[in-house]
Short mmCIF file of N, CA, C and O in Angstrom, two decimals:
data_model
loop_
_atom_site.label_atom_id
_atom_site.label_comp_id
_atom_site.label_asym_id
_atom_site.label_seq_id
_atom_site.Cartn_x
_atom_site.Cartn_y
_atom_site.Cartn_z
N MET E 1 83.78 103.62 95.61
CA MET E 1 84.93 104.25 95.00
C MET E 1 84.65 104.49 93.53
O MET E 1 84.28 103.59 92.79
N ALA E 2 84.81 105.71 93.09
CA ALA E 2 84.61 106.07 91.69
C ALA E 2 85.83 105.63 90.87
O ALA E 2 86.95 105.71 91.33
N THR E 3 85.58 105.18 89.67
CA THR E 3 86.66 104.78 88.77
C THR E 3 87.01 105.96 87.87
O THR E 3 86.13 106.65 87.38
N ILE E 4 88.29 106.18 87.66
CA ILE E 4 88.75 107.25 86.80
C ILE E 4 88.92 106.70 85.39
O ILE E 4 89.65 105.73 85.19
N ALA E 5 88.24 107.29 84.43
CA ALA E 5 88.30 106.81 83.05
C ALA E 5 89.67 107.07 82.45
O ALA E 5 90.36 108.01 82.83
N ALA E 6 90.05 106.23 81.50
CA ALA E 6 91.32 106.42 80.78
C ALA E 6 91.23 107.69 79.96
O ALA E 6 90.19 108.02 79.41
N ARG E 7 92.35 108.42 79.92
CA ARG E 7 92.37 109.61 79.08
C ARG E 7 93.47 109.45 78.05
O ARG E 7 94.53 108.90 78.32
N LYS E 8 93.19 109.94 76.86
CA LYS E 8 94.12 109.73 75.76
C LYS E 8 94.00 110.90 74.80
O LYS E 8 92.93 111.15 74.27
N THR E 9 95.08 111.62 74.62
CA THR E 9 95.06 112.68 73.62
C THR E 9 95.43 112.05 72.28
O THR E 9 96.02 110.97 72.23
N TYR E 10 95.10 112.72 71.24
CA TYR E 10 95.42 112.19 69.91
C TYR E 10 96.53 113.00 69.27
O TYR E 10 96.65 113.09 68.07
N ASN E 11 97.36 113.58 70.11
CA ASN E 11 98.53 114.31 69.67
C ASN E 11 99.77 113.47 69.96
O ASN E 11 99.78 112.71 70.92
N PRO E 12 100.81 113.62 69.18
CA PRO E 12 102.03 112.85 69.43
C PRO E 12 102.83 113.48 70.58
O PRO E 12 103.81 114.19 70.38
N CYS E 13 102.37 113.24 71.81
CA CYS E 13 103.05 113.81 72.97
C CYS E 13 102.97 112.87 74.16
O CYS E 13 102.17 111.94 74.18
N VAL E 14 103.81 113.13 75.14
CA VAL E 14 103.81 112.34 76.36
C VAL E 14 102.57 112.71 77.17
O VAL E 14 102.23 113.88 77.30
N ASN E 15 101.89 111.71 77.69
CA ASN E 15 100.72 111.89 78.55
C ASN E 15 101.08 111.40 79.94
O ASN E 15 102.09 110.72 80.14
N PHE E 16 100.23 111.71 80.90
CA PHE E 16 100.49 111.25 82.26
C PHE E 16 99.20 111.14 83.05
O PHE E 16 98.18 111.72 82.68
N ILE E 17 99.27 110.34 84.11
CA ILE E 17 98.25 110.34 85.14
C ILE E 17 98.98 110.73 86.42
O ILE E 17 100.17 110.43 86.58
N ALA E 18 98.30 111.42 87.32
CA ALA E 18 98.98 111.91 88.52
C ALA E 18 97.98 112.06 89.67
O ALA E 18 96.79 112.27 89.45
N LEU E 19 98.53 111.98 90.88
CA LEU E 19 97.72 112.14 92.08
C LEU E 19 98.61 112.60 93.22
O LEU E 19 99.74 112.13 93.36
N SER E 20 98.10 113.49 94.04
CA SER E 20 98.77 113.90 95.27
C SER E 20 98.13 113.11 96.41
O SER E 20 96.90 113.06 96.51
N ILE E 21 98.96 112.49 97.24
CA ILE E 21 98.43 111.72 98.37
C ILE E 21 99.07 112.21 99.67
O ILE E 21 100.17 112.75 99.66
N ASP E 22 98.37 111.99 100.75
CA ASP E 22 98.85 112.31 102.08
C ASP E 22 98.88 111.04 102.92
O ASP E 22 98.21 110.04 102.59
N TYR E 23 99.62 111.07 104.02
CA TYR E 23 99.72 109.92 104.93
C TYR E 23 98.34 109.46 105.41
O TYR E 23 98.14 108.29 105.71
N ASN E 24 97.37 110.37 105.45
CA ASN E 24 96.05 110.04 105.97
C ASN E 24 94.96 110.06 104.90
O ASN E 24 93.77 110.16 105.22
N THR E 25 95.34 109.96 103.63
CA THR E 25 94.36 109.86 102.55
C THR E 25 93.47 108.65 102.83
O THR E 25 93.96 107.57 103.19
N SER E 26 92.18 108.82 102.69
CA SER E 26 91.23 107.74 102.96
C SER E 26 91.61 106.47 102.18
O SER E 26 91.85 106.54 100.97
N ASN E 27 91.69 105.35 102.87
CA ASN E 27 92.00 104.02 102.30
C ASN E 27 93.41 103.89 101.73
O ASN E 27 93.68 102.94 100.99
N ILE E 28 94.33 104.78 102.07
CA ILE E 28 95.68 104.74 101.49
C ILE E 28 96.44 103.46 101.86
O ILE E 28 97.32 103.03 101.13
N GLY E 29 96.07 102.81 102.94
CA GLY E 29 96.75 101.59 103.35
C GLY E 29 96.14 100.32 102.81
O GLY E 29 96.60 99.21 103.11
N THR E 30 95.12 100.45 101.96
CA THR E 30 94.42 99.28 101.41
C THR E 30 94.68 99.18 99.92
O THR E 30 94.53 100.16 99.19
N ALA E 31 95.05 98.00 99.47
CA ALA E 31 95.35 97.77 98.05
C ALA E 31 94.13 98.08 97.18
O ALA E 31 92.99 97.80 97.57
N ASN E 32 94.37 98.64 96.01
CA ASN E 32 93.36 98.87 94.97
C ASN E 32 92.23 99.80 95.42
O ASN E 32 91.10 99.65 94.96
N MET E 33 92.54 100.74 96.29
CA MET E 33 91.51 101.67 96.77
C MET E 33 91.78 103.12 96.38
O MET E 33 90.85 103.88 96.18
N VAL E 34 93.04 103.54 96.28
CA VAL E 34 93.36 104.92 95.94
C VAL E 34 93.91 104.93 94.51
O VAL E 34 95.04 104.52 94.26
N GLN E 35 93.06 105.39 93.59
CA GLN E 35 93.41 105.31 92.18
C GLN E 35 94.11 106.58 91.71
O GLN E 35 93.63 107.69 91.90
N VAL E 36 95.28 106.37 91.08
CA VAL E 36 96.03 107.47 90.47
C VAL E 36 95.34 107.90 89.18
O VAL E 36 95.23 109.09 88.88
N GLY E 37 94.87 106.95 88.43
CA GLY E 37 94.20 107.19 87.15
C GLY E 37 94.12 105.88 86.39
O GLY E 37 94.39 104.81 86.95
N THR E 38 93.77 105.95 85.12
CA THR E 38 93.67 104.76 84.28
C THR E 38 94.52 104.94 83.03
O THR E 38 94.38 105.94 82.32
N LEU E 39 95.40 103.98 82.79
CA LEU E 39 96.22 103.99 81.58
C LEU E 39 95.36 103.48 80.42
O LEU E 39 94.68 102.46 80.55
N PRO E 40 95.39 104.17 79.27
CA PRO E 40 94.55 103.75 78.16
C PRO E 40 95.14 102.57 77.38
O PRO E 40 96.36 102.45 77.27
N ALA E 41 94.26 101.75 76.86
CA ALA E 41 94.69 100.63 76.03
C ALA E 41 95.54 101.15 74.87
O ALA E 41 95.26 102.20 74.31
N GLY E 42 96.59 100.42 74.56
CA GLY E 42 97.43 100.76 73.42
C GLY E 42 98.57 101.71 73.72
O GLY E 42 99.28 102.13 72.82
N CYS E 43 98.76 102.06 74.99
CA CYS E 43 99.87 102.98 75.30
C CYS E 43 101.11 102.20 75.72
O CYS E 43 101.06 101.02 76.03
N VAL E 44 102.24 102.91 75.70
CA VAL E 44 103.51 102.36 76.17
C VAL E 44 103.99 103.25 77.31
O VAL E 44 104.01 104.48 77.19
N LEU E 45 104.35 102.61 78.42
CA LEU E 45 104.78 103.36 79.59
C LEU E 45 106.21 103.87 79.42
O LEU E 45 107.05 103.22 78.81
N LEU E 46 106.45 105.05 80.00
CA LEU E 46 107.79 105.61 80.01
C LEU E 46 108.44 105.40 81.37
O LEU E 46 109.50 104.81 81.48
N ASN E 47 107.81 105.92 82.42
CA ASN E 47 108.37 105.79 83.77
C ASN E 47 107.35 106.27 84.80
O ASN E 47 106.28 106.74 84.43
N SER E 48 107.74 106.16 86.04
CA SER E 48 106.97 106.71 87.15
C SER E 48 107.87 107.68 87.90
O SER E 48 109.09 107.51 87.92
N VAL E 49 107.26 108.69 88.49
CA VAL E 49 107.99 109.66 89.29
C VAL E 49 107.23 109.82 90.59
O VAL E 49 106.00 109.96 90.59
N VAL E 50 107.95 109.78 91.71
CA VAL E 50 107.35 110.05 93.01
C VAL E 50 108.15 111.19 93.64
O VAL E 50 109.37 111.10 93.76
N SER E 51 107.43 112.24 93.99
CA SER E 51 108.06 113.37 94.64
C SER E 51 107.53 113.47 96.07
O SER E 51 106.34 113.64 96.28
N ILE E 52 108.43 113.31 97.03
CA ILE E 52 108.06 113.44 98.44
C ILE E 52 108.20 114.91 98.79
O ILE E 52 109.31 115.45 98.81
N VAL E 53 107.06 115.58 99.05
CA VAL E 53 107.09 117.01 99.34
C VAL E 53 106.99 117.30 100.84
O VAL E 53 107.38 118.38 101.28
N THR E 54 106.50 116.34 101.60
CA THR E 54 106.54 116.37 103.06
C THR E 54 106.86 114.95 103.50
O THR E 54 106.19 114.01 103.06
N VAL E 55 107.89 114.76 104.31
CA VAL E 55 108.31 113.40 104.67
C VAL E 55 107.22 112.65 105.42
O VAL E 55 106.44 113.23 106.17
N PHE E 56 107.17 111.36 105.17
CA PHE E 56 106.30 110.44 105.91
C PHE E 56 107.10 110.03 107.14
O PHE E 56 108.25 109.60 107.01
N ASN E 57 106.52 110.16 108.32
CA ASN E 57 107.31 110.01 109.54
C ASN E 57 106.87 108.88 110.47
O ASN E 57 107.01 109.00 111.69
N ALA E 58 106.36 107.78 109.93
CA ALA E 58 106.07 106.63 110.79
C ALA E 58 107.37 106.19 111.45
O ALA E 58 108.45 106.32 110.87
N ALA E 59 107.28 105.68 112.66
CA ALA E 59 108.48 105.41 113.47
C ALA E 59 109.42 104.36 112.88
O ALA E 59 110.63 104.52 112.92
N THR E 60 108.88 103.27 112.33
CA THR E 60 109.74 102.17 111.90
C THR E 60 109.92 102.10 110.38
O THR E 60 111.04 102.19 109.88
N THR E 61 108.82 101.93 109.65
CA THR E 61 108.93 101.88 108.18
C THR E 61 107.85 102.73 107.53
O THR E 61 106.75 102.87 108.05
N ASN E 62 108.19 103.27 106.37
CA ASN E 62 107.27 104.01 105.51
C ASN E 62 107.45 103.42 104.12
O ASN E 62 108.54 103.49 103.56
N VAL E 63 106.39 102.83 103.56
CA VAL E 63 106.50 102.18 102.26
C VAL E 63 105.41 102.72 101.34
O VAL E 63 104.23 102.70 101.67
N LEU E 64 105.82 103.17 100.15
CA LEU E 64 104.89 103.67 99.15
C LEU E 64 105.10 102.84 97.89
O LEU E 64 106.23 102.71 97.41
N ILE E 65 104.00 102.26 97.37
CA ILE E 65 104.08 101.47 96.14
C ILE E 65 103.01 101.94 95.16
O ILE E 65 101.99 102.51 95.55
N VAL E 66 103.27 101.69 93.88
CA VAL E 66 102.33 102.06 92.82
C VAL E 66 102.24 100.88 91.86
O VAL E 66 103.27 100.32 91.46
N GLY E 67 101.02 100.50 91.51
CA GLY E 67 100.86 99.37 90.60
C GLY E 67 99.42 99.19 90.16
O GLY E 67 98.64 100.14 90.16
N THR E 68 99.10 97.96 89.83
CA THR E 68 97.78 97.62 89.31
C THR E 68 97.10 96.63 90.26
O THR E 68 97.72 96.16 91.21
N ALA E 69 95.86 96.30 89.96
CA ALA E 69 95.15 95.31 90.76
C ALA E 69 95.87 93.96 90.68
O ALA E 69 95.91 93.21 91.65
N ALA E 70 96.45 93.66 89.53
CA ALA E 70 97.14 92.37 89.33
C ALA E 70 98.52 92.34 89.96
O ALA E 70 99.01 91.29 90.37
N ASP E 71 99.19 93.52 90.06
CA ASP E 71 100.55 93.60 90.59
C ASP E 71 100.70 94.96 91.28
O ASP E 71 100.99 95.96 90.62
N ASP E 72 100.49 94.97 92.58
CA ASP E 72 100.39 96.25 93.31
C ASP E 72 101.66 97.07 93.37
O ASP E 72 101.63 98.24 93.73
N ASP E 73 102.80 96.50 92.99
CA ASP E 73 104.04 97.28 92.95
C ASP E 73 104.73 97.20 91.58
O ASP E 73 105.94 97.29 91.47
N ALA E 74 103.92 97.07 90.54
CA ALA E 74 104.46 96.94 89.18
C ALA E 74 105.24 98.16 88.73
O ALA E 74 106.21 98.03 87.98
N TYR E 75 104.87 99.35 89.19
CA TYR E 75 105.49 100.58 88.70
C TYR E 75 106.43 101.22 89.71
O TYR E 75 107.43 101.81 89.32
N VAL E 76 106.11 101.14 90.98
CA VAL E 76 106.99 101.60 92.05
C VAL E 76 106.93 100.55 93.16
O VAL E 76 105.85 100.31 93.71
N ALA E 77 108.05 99.93 93.45
CA ALA E 77 108.11 98.88 94.47
C ALA E 77 108.71 99.43 95.75
O ALA E 77 109.37 100.48 95.76
N SER E 78 108.51 98.71 96.82
CA SER E 78 109.12 99.06 98.10
C SER E 78 110.63 99.16 97.89
O SER E 78 111.23 98.30 97.26
N GLY E 79 111.23 100.20 98.36
CA GLY E 79 112.67 100.39 98.17
C GLY E 79 113.02 101.27 96.98
O GLY E 79 114.13 101.78 96.91
N ASP E 80 112.09 101.47 96.04
CA ASP E 80 112.37 102.37 94.91
C ASP E 80 112.37 103.82 95.36
O ASP E 80 113.08 104.64 94.79
N VAL E 81 111.54 104.12 96.36
CA VAL E 81 111.38 105.48 96.86
C VAL E 81 111.48 105.44 98.38
O VAL E 81 110.97 104.51 99.01
N ASP E 82 112.11 106.44 98.96
CA ASP E 82 112.17 106.56 100.42
C ASP E 82 111.21 107.66 100.86
O ASP E 82 111.54 108.84 100.76
N PRO E 83 110.02 107.29 101.34
CA PRO E 83 109.03 108.30 101.76
C PRO E 83 109.50 109.13 102.95
O PRO E 83 108.90 110.16 103.24
N GLY E 84 110.57 108.72 103.61
CA GLY E 84 111.10 109.47 104.74
C GLY E 84 112.12 110.52 104.35
O GLY E 84 112.71 111.17 105.20
N THR E 85 112.33 110.71 103.03
CA THR E 85 113.31 111.66 102.54
C THR E 85 112.68 112.57 101.48
O THR E 85 112.03 112.07 100.55
N LEU E 86 112.86 113.87 101.63
CA LEU E 86 112.34 114.83 100.65
C LEU E 86 113.01 114.64 99.30
O LEU E 86 114.18 114.29 99.22
N GLY E 87 112.25 114.90 98.23
CA GLY E 87 112.83 114.89 96.90
C GLY E 87 112.08 114.01 95.93
O GLY E 87 111.15 113.29 96.30
N GLY E 88 112.49 114.08 94.68
CA GLY E 88 111.85 113.32 93.63
C GLY E 88 112.69 112.12 93.22
O GLY E 88 113.92 112.16 93.27
N THR E 89 112.00 111.06 92.83
CA THR E 89 112.67 109.85 92.38
C THR E 89 112.04 109.39 91.07
O THR E 89 110.82 109.20 90.99
N LEU E 90 112.88 109.22 90.04
CA LEU E 90 112.45 108.67 88.77
C LEU E 90 112.58 107.16 88.86
O LEU E 90 113.66 106.65 89.19
N VAL E 91 111.50 106.44 88.58
CA VAL E 91 111.51 104.97 88.66
C VAL E 91 111.23 104.41 87.27
O VAL E 91 110.10 104.45 86.79
N PRO E 92 112.26 103.88 86.60
CA PRO E 92 112.10 103.39 85.23
C PRO E 92 111.61 101.95 85.14
O PRO E 92 111.59 101.36 84.06
N ARG E 93 111.21 101.37 86.25
CA ARG E 93 110.80 99.96 86.33
C ARG E 93 109.82 99.56 85.22
O ARG E 93 109.85 98.45 84.71
N SER E 94 108.93 100.46 84.84
CA SER E 94 107.88 100.11 83.88
C SER E 94 108.19 100.55 82.45
O SER E 94 107.35 100.38 81.56
N ALA E 95 109.36 101.11 82.21
CA ALA E 95 109.69 101.64 80.89
C ALA E 95 109.52 100.59 79.80
O ALA E 95 110.02 99.47 79.90
N GLY E 96 108.77 100.95 78.77
CA GLY E 96 108.58 100.07 77.62
C GLY E 96 107.44 99.08 77.74
O GLY E 96 107.15 98.36 76.79
N VAL E 97 106.75 99.05 78.87
CA VAL E 97 105.64 98.12 79.04
C VAL E 97 104.46 98.57 78.17
O VAL E 97 104.07 99.74 78.19
N TYR E 98 103.91 97.63 77.40
CA TYR E 98 102.75 97.90 76.55
C TYR E 98 101.49 97.60 77.34
O TYR E 98 101.38 96.55 77.98
N ILE E 99 100.53 98.50 77.30
CA ILE E 99 99.26 98.33 78.01
C ILE E 99 98.20 97.92 77.01
O ILE E 99 97.79 98.71 76.15
N ALA E 100 97.73 96.67 77.07
CA ALA E 100 96.80 96.13 76.08
C ALA E 100 95.35 96.55 76.33
O ALA E 100 94.57 96.66 75.39
N ALA E 101 94.98 96.76 77.59
CA ALA E 101 93.60 97.13 77.93
C ALA E 101 93.65 98.27 78.94
O ALA E 101 94.64 98.43 79.66
N ASP E 102 92.59 99.09 78.98
CA ASP E 102 92.53 100.14 79.98
C ASP E 102 92.89 99.55 81.34
O ASP E 102 92.33 98.51 81.74
N THR E 103 93.83 100.18 82.04
CA THR E 103 94.38 99.62 83.28
C THR E 103 94.40 100.66 84.39
O THR E 103 95.18 101.62 84.32
N PRO E 104 93.57 100.49 85.42
CA PRO E 104 93.63 101.39 86.57
C PRO E 104 94.96 101.23 87.30
O PRO E 104 95.50 100.13 87.41
N VAL E 105 95.49 102.36 87.79
CA VAL E 105 96.74 102.38 88.54
C VAL E 105 96.43 102.88 89.95
O VAL E 105 95.69 103.85 90.12
N TYR E 106 97.01 102.18 90.94
CA TYR E 106 96.73 102.49 92.34
C TYR E 106 98.01 102.81 93.10
O TYR E 106 99.08 102.31 92.76
N VAL E 107 97.87 103.61 94.16
CA VAL E 107 98.97 103.90 95.07
C VAL E 107 98.57 103.41 96.45
O VAL E 107 97.39 103.44 96.82
N LYS E 108 99.57 102.95 97.20
CA LYS E 108 99.33 102.45 98.56
C LYS E 108 100.49 102.87 99.45
O LYS E 108 101.65 102.79 99.04
N PHE E 109 100.17 103.33 100.66
CA PHE E 109 101.18 103.68 101.66
C PHE E 109 100.95 102.83 102.89
O PHE E 109 99.83 102.76 103.41
N THR E 110 101.99 102.12 103.33
CA THR E 110 101.90 101.33 104.56
C THR E 110 103.01 101.75 105.50
O THR E 110 104.04 102.27 105.08
N GLU E 111 102.78 101.50 106.78
CA GLU E 111 103.71 101.94 107.81
C GLU E 111 103.73 100.94 108.96
O GLU E 111 102.80 100.17 109.13
N THR E 112 104.83 100.96 109.71
CA THR E 112 104.90 100.18 110.94
C THR E 112 105.47 101.08 112.03
O THR E 112 106.07 102.12 111.75
N GLY E 113 105.27 100.66 113.26
CA GLY E 113 105.71 101.48 114.38
C GLY E 113 104.68 102.55 114.66
O GLY E 113 103.53 102.47 114.21
N THR E 114 105.07 103.58 115.37
CA THR E 114 104.17 104.69 115.64
C THR E 114 103.67 105.27 114.32
O THR E 114 104.46 105.51 113.41
N ALA E 115 102.37 105.48 114.22
CA ALA E 115 101.76 105.92 112.97
C ALA E 115 102.30 107.29 112.53
O ALA E 115 102.63 108.13 113.36
N ALA E 116 102.36 107.47 111.22
CA ALA E 116 102.80 108.74 110.65
C ALA E 116 101.83 109.86 111.02
O ALA E 116 100.62 109.64 111.14
N SER E 117 102.38 111.05 111.20
CA SER E 117 101.56 112.24 111.43
C SER E 117 101.82 113.30 110.36
O SER E 117 101.20 114.35 110.37
N THR E 118 102.73 112.99 109.44
CA THR E 118 103.00 113.84 108.29
C THR E 118 103.30 112.97 107.08
O THR E 118 103.64 111.79 107.22
N GLY E 119 103.22 113.58 105.91
CA GLY E 119 103.60 112.89 104.69
C GLY E 119 102.72 113.29 103.52
O GLY E 119 101.49 113.19 103.60
N THR E 120 103.36 113.78 102.46
CA THR E 120 102.66 114.11 101.22
C THR E 120 103.56 113.72 100.06
O THR E 120 104.76 113.98 100.07
N ALA E 121 102.97 113.07 99.06
CA ALA E 121 103.71 112.66 97.87
C ALA E 121 102.90 112.98 96.63
O ALA E 121 101.67 112.92 96.64
N LYS E 122 103.60 113.30 95.56
CA LYS E 122 103.02 113.48 94.23
C LYS E 122 103.45 112.27 93.41
O LYS E 122 104.64 111.98 93.30
N VAL E 123 102.47 111.56 92.86
CA VAL E 123 102.73 110.34 92.08
C VAL E 123 102.36 110.62 90.62
O VAL E 123 101.26 111.08 90.35
N VAL E 124 103.30 110.32 89.72
CA VAL E 124 103.08 110.55 88.28
C VAL E 124 103.50 109.31 87.52
O VAL E 124 104.57 108.75 87.77
N VAL E 125 102.67 108.87 86.57
CA VAL E 125 103.01 107.77 85.66
C VAL E 125 102.89 108.33 84.25
O VAL E 125 101.83 108.84 83.86
N THR E 126 103.98 108.27 83.48
CA THR E 126 103.99 108.83 82.13
C THR E 126 103.88 107.73 81.09
O THR E 126 104.35 106.61 81.28
N PHE E 127 103.25 108.10 79.97
CA PHE E 127 103.03 107.12 78.89
C PHE E 127 102.87 107.83 77.56
O PHE E 127 102.62 109.03 77.50
N ILE E 128 103.03 107.05 76.49
CA ILE E 128 102.80 107.55 75.14
C ILE E 128 101.63 106.78 74.55
O ILE E 128 101.67 105.55 74.46
N PRO E 129 100.55 107.49 74.18
CA PRO E 129 99.42 106.81 73.56
C PRO E 129 99.69 106.60 72.06
O PRO E 129 100.41 107.38 71.45
N PHE E 130 99.15 105.54 71.52
CA PHE E 130 99.27 105.30 70.09
C PHE E 130 97.89 105.26 69.49
O PHE E 130 96.97 104.71 70.07
N VAL E 131 97.75 105.85 68.33
CA VAL E 131 96.47 105.88 67.64
C VAL E 131 96.56 104.89 66.50
O VAL E 131 97.49 104.95 65.68
N ALA E 132 95.60 103.98 66.43
CA ALA E 132 95.62 102.96 65.37
C ALA E 132 95.32 103.58 64.03
O ALA E 132 94.70 104.57 63.89
#
């Protein structure tokens, strides 16, 4: 698995990392395998946004979480987003969190019951970089 380097502009503007995932993205059900991007050291998080553009249709449960290797649902926890419903959800769970070191961010989708045959989501984590 390739690691995505932290990106940081030196302009006073909101930055983001983002990834589009599908129900069958390789390794999507395994923690710390599908990387959204890397948050740069010294940034402050604003929020996360998950947009379900095609519903995830596993028979019993569809769970999408976003977080770090240390806390896999730090930014989007189970219940914050309903992958079975179209639309976007703003998740302020991480607002104001200071990132001290470059931090990879991962997304994970798990399901129970009959496996999903559809599902696409856009995952975005926004942050403000600070220049020393």
